[in-house]
Coordinates of C-alpha atoms and ligand atoms in Angstrom, one line a residue:
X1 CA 16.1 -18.9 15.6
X2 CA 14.0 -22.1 16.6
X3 CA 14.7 -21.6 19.9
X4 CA 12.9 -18.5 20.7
X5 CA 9.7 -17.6 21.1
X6 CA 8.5 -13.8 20.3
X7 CA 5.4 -12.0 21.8
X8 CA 3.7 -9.2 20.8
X9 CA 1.0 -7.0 22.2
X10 CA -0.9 -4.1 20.1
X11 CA -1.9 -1.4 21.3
X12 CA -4.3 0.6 18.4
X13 CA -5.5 3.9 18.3
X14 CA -9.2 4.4 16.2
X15 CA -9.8 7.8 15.6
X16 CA -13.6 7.7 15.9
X17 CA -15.7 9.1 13.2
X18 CA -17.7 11.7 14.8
X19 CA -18.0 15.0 13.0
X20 CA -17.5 17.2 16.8
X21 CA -14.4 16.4 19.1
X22 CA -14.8 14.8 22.7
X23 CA -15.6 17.1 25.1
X24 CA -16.1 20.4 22.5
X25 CA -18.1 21.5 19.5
X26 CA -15.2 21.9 17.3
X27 CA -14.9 19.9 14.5
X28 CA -12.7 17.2 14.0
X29 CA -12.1 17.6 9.9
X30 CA -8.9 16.9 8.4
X31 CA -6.5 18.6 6.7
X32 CA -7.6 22.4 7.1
X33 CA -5.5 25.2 8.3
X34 CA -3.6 25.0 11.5
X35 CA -4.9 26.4 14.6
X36 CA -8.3 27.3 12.8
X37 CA -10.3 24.0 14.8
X38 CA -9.0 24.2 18.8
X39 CA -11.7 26.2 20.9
X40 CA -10.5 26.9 24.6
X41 CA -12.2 23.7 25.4
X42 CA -9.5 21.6 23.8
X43 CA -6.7 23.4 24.7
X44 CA -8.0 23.3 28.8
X45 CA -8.2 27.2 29.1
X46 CA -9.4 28.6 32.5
X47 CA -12.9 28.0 33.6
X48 CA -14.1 25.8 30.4
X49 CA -15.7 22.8 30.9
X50 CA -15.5 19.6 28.7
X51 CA -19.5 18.6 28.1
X52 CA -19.2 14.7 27.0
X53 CA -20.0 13.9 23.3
X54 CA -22.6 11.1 23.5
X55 CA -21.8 9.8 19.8
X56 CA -18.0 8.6 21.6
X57 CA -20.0 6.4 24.1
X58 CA -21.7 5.0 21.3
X59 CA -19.6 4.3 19.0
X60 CA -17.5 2.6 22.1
X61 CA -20.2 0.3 22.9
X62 CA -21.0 -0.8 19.3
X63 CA -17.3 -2.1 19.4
X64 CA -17.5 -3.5 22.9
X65 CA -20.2 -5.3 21.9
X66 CA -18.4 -6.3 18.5
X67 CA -15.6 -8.5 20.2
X68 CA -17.9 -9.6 23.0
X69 CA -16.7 -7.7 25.6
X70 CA -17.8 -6.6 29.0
X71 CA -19.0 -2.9 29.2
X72 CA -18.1 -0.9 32.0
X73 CA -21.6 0.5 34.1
X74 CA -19.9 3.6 34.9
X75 CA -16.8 4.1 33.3
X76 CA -14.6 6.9 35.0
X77 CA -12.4 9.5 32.5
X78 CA -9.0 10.1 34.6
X79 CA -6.2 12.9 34.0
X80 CA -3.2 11.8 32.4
X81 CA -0.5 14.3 33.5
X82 CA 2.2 15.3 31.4
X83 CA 3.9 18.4 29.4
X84 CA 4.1 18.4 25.8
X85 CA 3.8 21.2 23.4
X86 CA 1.1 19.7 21.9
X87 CA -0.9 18.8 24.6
X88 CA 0.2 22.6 26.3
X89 CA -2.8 21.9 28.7
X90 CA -0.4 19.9 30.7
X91 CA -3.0 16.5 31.1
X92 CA -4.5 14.5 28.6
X93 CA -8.2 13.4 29.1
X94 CA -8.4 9.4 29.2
X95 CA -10.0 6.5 31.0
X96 CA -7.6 4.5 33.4
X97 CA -8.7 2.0 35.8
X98 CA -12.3 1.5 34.8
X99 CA -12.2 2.0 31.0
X100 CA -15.6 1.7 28.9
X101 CA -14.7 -1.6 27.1
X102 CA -13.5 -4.2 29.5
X103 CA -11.9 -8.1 28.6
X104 CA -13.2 -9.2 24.7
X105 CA -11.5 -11.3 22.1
X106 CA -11.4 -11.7 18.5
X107 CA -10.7 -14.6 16.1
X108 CA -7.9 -14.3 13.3
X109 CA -7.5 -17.0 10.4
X110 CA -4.4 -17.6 9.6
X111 CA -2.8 -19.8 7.5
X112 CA -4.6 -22.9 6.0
X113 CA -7.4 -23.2 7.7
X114 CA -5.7 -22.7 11.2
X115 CA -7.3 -19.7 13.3
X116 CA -6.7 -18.5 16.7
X117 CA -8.6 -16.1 19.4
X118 CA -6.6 -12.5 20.6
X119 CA -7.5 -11.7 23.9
X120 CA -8.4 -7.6 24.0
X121 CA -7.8 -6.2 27.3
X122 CA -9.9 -3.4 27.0
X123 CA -10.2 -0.1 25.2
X124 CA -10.4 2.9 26.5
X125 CA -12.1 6.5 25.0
X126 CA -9.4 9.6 25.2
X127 CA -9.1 12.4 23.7
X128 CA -5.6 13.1 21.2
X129 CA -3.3 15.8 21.1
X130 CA -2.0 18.1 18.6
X131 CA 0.8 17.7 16.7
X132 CA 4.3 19.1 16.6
X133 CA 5.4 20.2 12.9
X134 CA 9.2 19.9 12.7
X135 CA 9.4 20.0 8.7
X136 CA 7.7 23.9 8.1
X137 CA 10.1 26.3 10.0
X138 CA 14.0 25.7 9.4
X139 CA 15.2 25.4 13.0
X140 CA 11.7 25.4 14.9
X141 CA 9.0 23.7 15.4
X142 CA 5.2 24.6 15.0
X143 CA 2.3 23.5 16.9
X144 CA -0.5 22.8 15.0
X145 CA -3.5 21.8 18.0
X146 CA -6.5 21.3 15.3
X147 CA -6.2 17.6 16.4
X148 CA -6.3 18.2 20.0
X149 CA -9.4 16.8 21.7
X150 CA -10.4 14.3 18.5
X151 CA -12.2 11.2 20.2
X152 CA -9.8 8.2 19.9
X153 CA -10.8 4.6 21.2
X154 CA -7.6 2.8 22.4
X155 CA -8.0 -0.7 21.6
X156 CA -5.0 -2.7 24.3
X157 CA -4.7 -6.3 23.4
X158 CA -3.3 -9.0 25.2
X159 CA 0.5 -10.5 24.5
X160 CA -1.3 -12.9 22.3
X161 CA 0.8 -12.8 18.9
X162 CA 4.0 -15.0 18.3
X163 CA 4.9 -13.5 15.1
X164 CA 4.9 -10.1 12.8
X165 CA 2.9 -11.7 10.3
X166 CA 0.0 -13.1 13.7
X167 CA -0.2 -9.2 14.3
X168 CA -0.7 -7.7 10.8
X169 CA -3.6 -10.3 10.6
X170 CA -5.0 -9.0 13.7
X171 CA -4.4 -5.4 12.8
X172 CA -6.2 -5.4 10.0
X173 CA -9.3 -7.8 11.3
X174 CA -9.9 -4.7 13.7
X175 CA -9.4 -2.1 11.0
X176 CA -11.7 -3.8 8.8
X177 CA -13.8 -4.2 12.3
X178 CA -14.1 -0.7 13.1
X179 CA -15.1 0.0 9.3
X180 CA -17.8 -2.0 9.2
X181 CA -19.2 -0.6 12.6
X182 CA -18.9 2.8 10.8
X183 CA -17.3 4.2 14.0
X184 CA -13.4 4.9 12.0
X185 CA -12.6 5.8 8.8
X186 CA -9.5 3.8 8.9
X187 CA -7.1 6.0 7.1
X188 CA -4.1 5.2 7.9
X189 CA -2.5 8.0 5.8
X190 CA -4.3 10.9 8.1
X191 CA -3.3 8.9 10.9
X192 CA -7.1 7.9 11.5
X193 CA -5.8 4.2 12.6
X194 CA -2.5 3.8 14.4
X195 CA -0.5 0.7 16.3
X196 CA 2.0 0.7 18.9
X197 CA 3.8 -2.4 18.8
X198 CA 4.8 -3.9 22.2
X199 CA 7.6 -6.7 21.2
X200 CA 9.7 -8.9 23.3
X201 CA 11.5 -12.4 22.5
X202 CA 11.9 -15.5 25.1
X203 CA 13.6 -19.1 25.0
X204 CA 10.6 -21.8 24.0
X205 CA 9.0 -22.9 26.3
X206 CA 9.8 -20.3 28.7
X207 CA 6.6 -19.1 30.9
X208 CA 7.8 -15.6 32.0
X209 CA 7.5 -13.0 29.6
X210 CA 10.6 -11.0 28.0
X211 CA 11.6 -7.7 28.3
X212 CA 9.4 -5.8 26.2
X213 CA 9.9 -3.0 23.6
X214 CA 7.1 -0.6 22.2
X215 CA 7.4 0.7 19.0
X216 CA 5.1 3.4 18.5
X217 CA 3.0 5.3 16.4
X218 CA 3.2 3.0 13.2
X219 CA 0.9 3.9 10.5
X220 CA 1.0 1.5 7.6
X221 CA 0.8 -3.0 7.9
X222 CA 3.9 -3.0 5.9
X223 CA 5.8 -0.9 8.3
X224 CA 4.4 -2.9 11.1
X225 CA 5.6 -6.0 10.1
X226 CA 9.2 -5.0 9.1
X227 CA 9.4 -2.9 12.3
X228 CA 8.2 -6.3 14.5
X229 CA 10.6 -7.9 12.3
X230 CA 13.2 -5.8 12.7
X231 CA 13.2 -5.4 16.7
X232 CA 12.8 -9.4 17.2
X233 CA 16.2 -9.8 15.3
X234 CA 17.5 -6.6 17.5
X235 CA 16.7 -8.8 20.5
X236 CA 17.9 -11.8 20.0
X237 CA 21.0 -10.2 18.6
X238 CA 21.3 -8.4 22.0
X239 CA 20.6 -11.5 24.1
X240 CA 22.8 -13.9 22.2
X241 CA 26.1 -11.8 22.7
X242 CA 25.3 -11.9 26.5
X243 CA 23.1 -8.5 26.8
X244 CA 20.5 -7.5 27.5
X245 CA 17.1 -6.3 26.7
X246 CA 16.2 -2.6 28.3
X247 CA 12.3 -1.7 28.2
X248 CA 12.0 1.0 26.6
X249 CA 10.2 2.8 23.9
X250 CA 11.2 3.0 20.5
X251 CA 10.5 4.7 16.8
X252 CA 10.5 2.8 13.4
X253 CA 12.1 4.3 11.3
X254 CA 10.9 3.7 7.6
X255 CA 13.7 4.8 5.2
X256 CA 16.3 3.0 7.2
X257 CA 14.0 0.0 8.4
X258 CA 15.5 -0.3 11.6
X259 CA 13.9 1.1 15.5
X260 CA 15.7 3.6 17.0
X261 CA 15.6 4.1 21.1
X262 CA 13.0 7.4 22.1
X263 CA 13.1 6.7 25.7
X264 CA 14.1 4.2 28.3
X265 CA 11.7 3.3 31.3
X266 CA 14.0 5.4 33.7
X267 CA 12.9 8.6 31.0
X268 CA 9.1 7.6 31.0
X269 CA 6.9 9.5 33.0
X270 CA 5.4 9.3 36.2
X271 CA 1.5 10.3 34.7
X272 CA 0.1 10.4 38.3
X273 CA -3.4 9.7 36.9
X274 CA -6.6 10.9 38.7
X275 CA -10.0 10.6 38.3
X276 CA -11.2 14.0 36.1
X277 CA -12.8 16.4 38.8
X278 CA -14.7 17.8 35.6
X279 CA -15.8 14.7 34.2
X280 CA -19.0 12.5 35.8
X281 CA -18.6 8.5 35.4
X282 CA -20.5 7.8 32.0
X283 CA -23.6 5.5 33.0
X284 CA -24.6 3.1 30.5
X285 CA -27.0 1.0 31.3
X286 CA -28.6 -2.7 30.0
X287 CA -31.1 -0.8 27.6
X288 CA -28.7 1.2 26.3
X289 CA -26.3 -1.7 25.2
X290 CA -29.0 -4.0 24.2
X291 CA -29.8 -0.6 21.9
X292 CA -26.7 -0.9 20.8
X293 CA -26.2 -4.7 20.1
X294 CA -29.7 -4.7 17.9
X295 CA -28.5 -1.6 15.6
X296 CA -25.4 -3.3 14.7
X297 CA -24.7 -4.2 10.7
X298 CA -23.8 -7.2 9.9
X299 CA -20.2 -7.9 10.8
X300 CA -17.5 -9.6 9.1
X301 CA -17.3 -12.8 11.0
X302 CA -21.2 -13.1 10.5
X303 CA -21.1 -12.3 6.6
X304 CA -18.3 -14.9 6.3
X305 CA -20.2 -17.8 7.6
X306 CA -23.5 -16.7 5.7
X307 CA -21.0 -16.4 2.4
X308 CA -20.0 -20.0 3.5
X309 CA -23.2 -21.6 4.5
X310 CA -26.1 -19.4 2.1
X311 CA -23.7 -18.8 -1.1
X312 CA -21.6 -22.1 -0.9
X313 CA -18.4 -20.0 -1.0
X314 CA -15.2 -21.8 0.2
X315 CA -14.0 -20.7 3.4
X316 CA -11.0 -19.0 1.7
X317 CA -12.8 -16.6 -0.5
X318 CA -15.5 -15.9 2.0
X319 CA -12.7 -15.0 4.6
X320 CA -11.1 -12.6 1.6
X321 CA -14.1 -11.2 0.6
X322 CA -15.3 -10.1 3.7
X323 CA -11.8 -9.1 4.9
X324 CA -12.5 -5.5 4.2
X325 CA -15.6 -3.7 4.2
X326 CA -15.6 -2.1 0.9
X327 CA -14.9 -5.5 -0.9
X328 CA -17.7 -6.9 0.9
X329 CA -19.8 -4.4 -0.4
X330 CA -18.5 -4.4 -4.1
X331 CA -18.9 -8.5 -4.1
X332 CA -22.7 -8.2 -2.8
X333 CA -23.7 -5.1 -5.5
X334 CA -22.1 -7.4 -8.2
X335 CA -24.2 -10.4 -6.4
X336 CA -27.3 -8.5 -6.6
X337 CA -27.2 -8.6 -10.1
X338 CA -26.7 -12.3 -10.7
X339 CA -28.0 -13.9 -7.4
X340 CA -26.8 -17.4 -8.1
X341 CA -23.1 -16.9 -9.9
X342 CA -21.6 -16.4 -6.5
X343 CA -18.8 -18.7 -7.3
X344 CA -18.2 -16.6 -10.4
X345 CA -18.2 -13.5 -9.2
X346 CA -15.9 -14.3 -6.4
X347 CA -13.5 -15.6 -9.0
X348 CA -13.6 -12.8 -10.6
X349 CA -13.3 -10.3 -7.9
X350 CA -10.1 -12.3 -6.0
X351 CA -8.6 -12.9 -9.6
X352 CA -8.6 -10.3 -12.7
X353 CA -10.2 -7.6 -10.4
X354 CA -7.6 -7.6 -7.6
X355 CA -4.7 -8.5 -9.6
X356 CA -5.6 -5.2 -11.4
X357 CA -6.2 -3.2 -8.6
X358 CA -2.8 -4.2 -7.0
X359 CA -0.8 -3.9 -9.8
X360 CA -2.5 0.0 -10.6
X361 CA -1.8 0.2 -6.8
X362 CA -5.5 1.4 -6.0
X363 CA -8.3 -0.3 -3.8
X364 CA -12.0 -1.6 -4.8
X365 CA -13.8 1.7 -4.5
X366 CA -11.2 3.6 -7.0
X367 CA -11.9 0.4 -9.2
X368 CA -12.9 2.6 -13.1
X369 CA -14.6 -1.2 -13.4
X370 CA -17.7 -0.8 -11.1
X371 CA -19.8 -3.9 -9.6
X372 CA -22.7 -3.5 -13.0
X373 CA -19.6 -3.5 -15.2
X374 CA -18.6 -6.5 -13.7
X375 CA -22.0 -8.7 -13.5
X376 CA -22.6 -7.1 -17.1
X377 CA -19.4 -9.1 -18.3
X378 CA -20.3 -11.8 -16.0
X379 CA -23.3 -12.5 -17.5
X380 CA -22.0 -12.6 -21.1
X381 CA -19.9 -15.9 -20.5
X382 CA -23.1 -17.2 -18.7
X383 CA -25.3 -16.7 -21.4
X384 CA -22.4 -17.7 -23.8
X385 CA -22.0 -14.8 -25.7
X386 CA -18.5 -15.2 -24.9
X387 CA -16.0 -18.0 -23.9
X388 CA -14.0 -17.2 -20.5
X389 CA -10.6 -16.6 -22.2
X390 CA -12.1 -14.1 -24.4
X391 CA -13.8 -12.4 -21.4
X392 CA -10.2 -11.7 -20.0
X393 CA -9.4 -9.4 -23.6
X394 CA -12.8 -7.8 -22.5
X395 CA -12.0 -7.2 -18.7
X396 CA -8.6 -5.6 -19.7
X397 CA -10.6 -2.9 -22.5
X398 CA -12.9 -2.3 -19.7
X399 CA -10.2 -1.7 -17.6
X400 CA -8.7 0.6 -20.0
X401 CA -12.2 2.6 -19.9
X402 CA -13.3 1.4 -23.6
X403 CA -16.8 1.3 -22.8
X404 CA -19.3 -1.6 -21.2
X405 CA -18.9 -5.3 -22.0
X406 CA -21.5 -5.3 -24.4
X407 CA -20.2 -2.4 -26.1
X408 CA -16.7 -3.6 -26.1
X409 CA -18.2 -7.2 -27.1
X410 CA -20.1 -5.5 -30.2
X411 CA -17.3 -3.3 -31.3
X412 CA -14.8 -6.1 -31.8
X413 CA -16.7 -8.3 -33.0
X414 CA -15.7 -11.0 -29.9
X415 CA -19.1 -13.1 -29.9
X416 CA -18.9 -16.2 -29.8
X417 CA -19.2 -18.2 -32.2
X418 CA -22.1 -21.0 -31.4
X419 CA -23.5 -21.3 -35.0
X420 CA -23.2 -25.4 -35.3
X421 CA -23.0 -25.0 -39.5
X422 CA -20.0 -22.3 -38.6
X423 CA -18.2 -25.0 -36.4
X424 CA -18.8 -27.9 -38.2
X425 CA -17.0 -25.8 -41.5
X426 CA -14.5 -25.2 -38.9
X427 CA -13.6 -28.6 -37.8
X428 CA -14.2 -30.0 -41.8
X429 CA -11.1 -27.5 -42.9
X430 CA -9.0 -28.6 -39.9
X431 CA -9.4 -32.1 -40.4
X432 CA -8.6 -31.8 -44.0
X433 CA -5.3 -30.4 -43.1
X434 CA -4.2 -32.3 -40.7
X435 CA -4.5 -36.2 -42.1
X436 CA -1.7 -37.6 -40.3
X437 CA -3.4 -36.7 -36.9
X438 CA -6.9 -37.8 -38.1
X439 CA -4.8 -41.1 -38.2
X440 CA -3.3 -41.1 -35.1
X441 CA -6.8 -40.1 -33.4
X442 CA -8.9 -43.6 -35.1
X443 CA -5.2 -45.6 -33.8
X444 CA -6.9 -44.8 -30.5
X445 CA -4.0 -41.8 -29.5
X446 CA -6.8 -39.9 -27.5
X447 CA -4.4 -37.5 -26.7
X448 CA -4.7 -35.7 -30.4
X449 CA -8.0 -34.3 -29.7
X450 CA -6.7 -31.3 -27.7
X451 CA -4.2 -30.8 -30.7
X452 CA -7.6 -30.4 -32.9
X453 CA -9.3 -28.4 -30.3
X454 CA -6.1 -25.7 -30.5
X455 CA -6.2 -25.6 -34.3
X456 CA -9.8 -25.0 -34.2
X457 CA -9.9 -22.1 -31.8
X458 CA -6.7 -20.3 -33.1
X459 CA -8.8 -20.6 -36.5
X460 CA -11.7 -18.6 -34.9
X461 CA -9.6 -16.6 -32.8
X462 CA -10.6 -17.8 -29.9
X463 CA -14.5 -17.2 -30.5
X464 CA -15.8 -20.9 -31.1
X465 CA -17.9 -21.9 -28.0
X466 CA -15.1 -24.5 -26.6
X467 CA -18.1 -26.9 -25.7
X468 CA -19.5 -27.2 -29.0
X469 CA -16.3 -27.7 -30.6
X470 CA -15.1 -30.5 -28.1
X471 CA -18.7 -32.2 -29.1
X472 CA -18.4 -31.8 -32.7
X473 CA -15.3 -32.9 -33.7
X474 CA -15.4 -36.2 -31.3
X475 CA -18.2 -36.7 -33.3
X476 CA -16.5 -36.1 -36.8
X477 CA -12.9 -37.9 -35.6
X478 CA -15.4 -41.0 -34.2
X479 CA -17.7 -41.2 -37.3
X480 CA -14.2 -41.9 -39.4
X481 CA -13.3 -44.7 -37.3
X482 CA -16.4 -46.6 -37.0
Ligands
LIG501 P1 1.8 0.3 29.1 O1 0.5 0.9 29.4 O2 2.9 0.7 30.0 O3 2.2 0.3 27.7 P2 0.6 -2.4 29.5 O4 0.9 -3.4 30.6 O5 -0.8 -1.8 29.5 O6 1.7 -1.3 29.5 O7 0.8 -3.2 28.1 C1 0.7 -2.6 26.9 C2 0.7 -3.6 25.8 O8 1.9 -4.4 25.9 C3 -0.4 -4.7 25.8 O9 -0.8 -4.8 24.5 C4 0.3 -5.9 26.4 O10 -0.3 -7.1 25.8 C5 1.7 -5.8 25.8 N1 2.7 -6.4 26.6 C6 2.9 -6.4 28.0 N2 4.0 -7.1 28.3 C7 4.5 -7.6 27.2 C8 5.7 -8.4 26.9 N3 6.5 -8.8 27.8 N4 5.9 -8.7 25.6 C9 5.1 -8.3 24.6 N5 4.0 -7.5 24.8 C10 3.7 -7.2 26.1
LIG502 MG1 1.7 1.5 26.1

């Protein structure tokens, strides 16, 4: 395995978020009845015309602009000629040799500390097709064309990636991306974010690229990492028994984890792409862009180093924290109500909170523990009304939906305990018992404090404020000894 190299390309489809389709009025909402949201426009009928939808343009830019890219003056939308029954027009509406977003790039962390910069080739608005039903009608197949003519931003990156796990990173930095722009909703289930994977393999070293395979139409970062996983194995299988790779495109195939062959290069087709006769080149000027650029949210890579540099956050829990949008937005509503516990808070969110989430197999916004839950508890281990182990019993009845902390706090009776004539009692019962250790303690055995400490809390159930008690009894074991 050491001595070959793999490359990968991506190739992502954003469905962007406008509430009309491309070139129509119809709407672009998911999941109604088939057939009831294609008007002639999207299905090309004679004498319509498609009337550009000015939101696409925008939304195009904002992401141009995102990954630093150069923006195409006048951007040309080309025909895309081929037959498919659900694209029963016979062309599909795209941008070809001068797409909107030209050359960008985007950074990806990867492991310890190491990052790297994808090149993006460009992206490209076009509009999708419909989609064929092959589960409803034993022996048939429907056509459903309520997709047909929703804006999609193709986003074509260069063979930058060496490995499955360099892609998913990248994957997911431009999911998270196009979140925060507000121009996808990035469901992956609906299909609103989708990856072809272009994979080939080649000896170290080697300049010349490999023989490339695209997997396509992946919709979930598991599945794209066992399919890249899968096909690099399938190649150097191939290559090592003396054969070789075809280019060609491929389907993963998620129950058997494995790609199967769709169509080899010979099969693909010749899309004799021409400029759209219909269609004038969409002008966008300097104003318009420098619009653009100033009504852009913060993004990810800019709330990372502010996490960094304003809220003294390492760069590890900065980089998770802003990794997706909505966590971003649940760690600054919990922030806003304790402005300097950042530290804590982070903590909190990347430990309990997420091991919680991921074992109930849900995401921050489902989380029945909301950001004021969270600072509420937060702020009851600041103010020590409770010890940090005993905020963890409190976290998980919160979880459970018992109530706030401070309810949950009251109605078990899990204050702390920071009374000094309550510890002292505390730590003159335990020392009684326990003469032997008392002993070892004033013999200068250090180490026999800690044994203390444990008898103590177990004896308060946890509920002694730890720093008193450590104070206290030093100060009862030292007296003794003096
Ligand atoms: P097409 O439009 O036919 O799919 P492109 O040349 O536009 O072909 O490439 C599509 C994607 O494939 C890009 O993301 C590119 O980086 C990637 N790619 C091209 N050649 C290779 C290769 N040999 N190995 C891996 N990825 C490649
Ligand atoms: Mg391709």
């Amino acid at each position: 395995m050491a001595t070959w190299e793999t490359v990968i390309g991506l190739e992502i489809h954003a469905q962007l978020a406008t509430k009309s389709k491309i070139f129509s009025g119809a709407s672009t909402a998911f999941g109604t009845a088939p057939n009831t949201q294609a008007c002639a426009v999207d299905l090309g009928f004679p004498g319509v015309l498609p009337v550009l939808n000015a939101e696409v343009v925008n939304m195009a830019i904002k992401f141009g602009v995102a990954i630093d890219a150069e923006i195409t003056p006048n951007s040309v939308f080309a025909r895309k000629n081929y037959f498919y029954p659900d694209l029963p027009k016979g062309y599909q509406i795209s941008q070809f040799e001068l797409p909107i977003v030209g050359r960008g790039q985007l950074g990806i962390s990867l492991d310890e500390g190491v990052s790297k910069i994808i090149g993006i080739t460009r992206a490209h608005l076009e509009e999708d097709a419909g989609k064929s039903l092959h589960d409803e009608f034993p022996e048939q197949t429907g056509v459903d064309l309520n997709r047909a003519g929703t804006p999609l931003l193709e986003i074509v990156s260069e063979p930058d990636m060496r490995s499955a796990k360099e892609a998913v990173v990248y994957a997911r930095k431009i999911h998270a991306l196009v979140q925060y722009l507000g121009i996808c909703d990035g469901n992956m289930q609906e299909g609103s974010f989708r990856c072809d994977a272009n994979v080939s393999v080649r000896l170290k070293g080697e300049e010349k690229l490999g023989t490339r395979a695209e997997i396509k139409n992946i919709n979930s970062f598991r599945f794209l990492e066992r399919a890249i996983n899968f096909e690099i194995e399938r190649q150097i299988d191939l290559i090592e028994d003396g054969s070789k790779v075809v280019q060609e495109t491929r389907l993963y195939d998620a129950d058997k984890d494995e790609t199967r062959s769709m169509r080899s290069k010979e099969e693909a087709n010749d899309y004799r792409y021409f400029p759209d006769p219909d269609l004038l080149p969409v002008a966008v000027t300097d104003d318009d862009i420098n619009r653009i650029r100033a009504s852009l949210p913060e993004l990810p890579e800019q709330k990372r180093q502010r996490f960094i540099v304003d809220l003294q956050l390492s760069e590890y829990d900065a980089e998770v924290l802003t990794s997706s949008r909505e966590t971003a937005i649940y760690f600054e509503k919990t922030l806003a109500q304790l402005p300097d516990q950042a530290k804590q808070i982070a903590n909190w969110i990347l430990g309990e909170l997420s091991a919680a989430l991921n074992k109930a197999d849900i995401n921050i916004e489902q989380s029945p523990i909301s950001p004021d839950g969270l600072s509420n508890l937060i702020a009851r281990i600041s103010d020590n009304t409770i010890s940090g182990k005993i905020a963890k019993q409190v976290f998980e009845a919160m979880w459970q939906g018992e109530g706030s902390a401070d309810s949950i706090i009251e109605a078990k009776g899990l204050k702390q305990i920071t009374d000094t004539g309550a510890i002292e009692s505390l730590i003159d019962q335990v020392i009684a018992d326990n003469p032997d250790q008392v002993d070892q303690f004033r013999a200068g055995k250090e180490k026999v404090l800690g044994f203390f400490v444990g008898q103590i809390m177990k004896q308060s159930k946890g509920k002694a404020n730890p720093g008193q008690v450590n104070q206290l009894l030093r100060e009862k074991l030292n007296k003794g000894r003096e």
